[in-house]
Amino acid sequence: MAKANILVVDDEQIVLKSCERTLAPEGFNVLTADRAKEALEILKKDSIDLVITDLKMPEMDGVEFIRHIRNIKPDIGVVVITGYPSQESLKETLSLKILDYLPKPFSPALLLDVTIRAIDARKAVVKEVPQEETIEFITQKLEGIIKKYKNKPGSLIPVLQEAQEAIGYLPPVVQRYIAKGLNIPVSEVHGVVSFYSFFSMKPKGKHNIRVCLGTACYVKGAEEILKKFKEKLKIDVGEVTEDRIFSLESVRCLGACGLAPVVVVDKETFGVVSQTKVEEILTLYNKN
Ligand code: FES
């Protein structure tokens, strides 16, 4: 089965062909369109998971095209083929819920990396478009953080910490923006974000639930506990509930193996968690 259905939109045939050549052997089902109108027709009838599109097309402005996409499929993942994001394009990105940018010309490795991350992040596409003030706040906040640390050695982690505090999480586009601001490779930023568990690429709920699937917890039935949380919350791991109250994560060993199976909600640890205790935990946090 194909990993995901990807629609690539670009008026340059060479870009369409190279995307197909790179992504199809990796198991992606790749559809292509060299005109925005043709792409919108495909979107209406086919089930597409991710659109990778150029912003500069002859017959329709890219931003207008993405607005049309949002009307047809509000929650679809979109990656934009362009240069590095400016403050203006970051604002557009946030308002149009674009997942990431693909700077042109791009290598097959970069295309694959951005595609895999975008497919992973698309589940986390927030349902509602952020308010104008929120977008303004985020872009200004990021500008300020980058300015404060620019040209200072060892500044990446504090920048990421402050950015996560301001925005709540670090989506790919924000990582790219920080990389540009600090003048370091995106891969370095991504490497740090993926390495440290306190950085998150996905938005979190008001209360974040972490279920330990480490060996000690696993043998004491942690998988069943995770299943119960999924059923009760109607979300999968890495997702946020509709009301944004809860997000769910699975982790490897929380360092409290003697209390297995262990669940941590925000900063509070719950040990010897049973199916009944799952319900109690949810009731407790639903009230707060
Ligand atoms: S294995 Fe779960 S806390 Fe160690």
XYZ file of N, CA and C in Angstrom, residues 80-85 101-107 110 114 176 186:
51
model
N 5.293 24.295 0.586
C 5.456 25.269 -0.488
C 6.884 25.255 -1.030
N 6.991 25.197 -2.369
C 8.304 25.240 -3.011
C 8.650 26.718 -3.195
N 9.703 27.171 -2.524
C 10.065 28.588 -2.603
C 11.464 28.786 -2.030
N 11.795 30.043 -1.763
C 13.058 30.320 -1.085
C 12.854 30.197 0.408
N 13.789 30.666 1.203
C 13.619 30.614 2.649
C 12.502 31.559 3.065
N 11.774 31.225 4.127
C 10.666 32.095 4.519
C 11.119 33.438 5.093
N 8.515 24.651 4.045
C 8.997 25.205 2.787
C 10.035 24.277 2.180
N 10.102 24.276 0.868
C 11.108 23.506 0.158
C 11.897 24.504 -0.689
N 13.081 24.898 -0.217
C 13.825 25.908 -0.970
C 14.305 25.368 -2.319
N 14.098 26.143 -3.361
C 14.423 25.714 -4.718
C 15.790 26.267 -5.122
N 16.701 25.570 -5.775
C 16.594 24.165 -6.162
C 16.838 23.252 -4.962
N 16.129 22.119 -4.928
C 16.297 21.222 -3.787
C 16.865 19.878 -4.230
N 17.576 19.239 -3.315
C 18.163 17.936 -3.622
C 17.117 16.854 -3.347
N 16.735 16.340 0.382
C 15.944 17.361 1.081
C 14.452 17.161 0.814
N 11.821 16.605 3.813
C 10.691 17.527 4.043
C 9.362 16.773 3.900
N 12.807 25.912 10.347
C 13.505 26.461 9.179
C 13.759 27.963 9.366
N 19.355 23.699 8.531
C 18.070 23.244 9.080
C 18.247 21.874 9.735
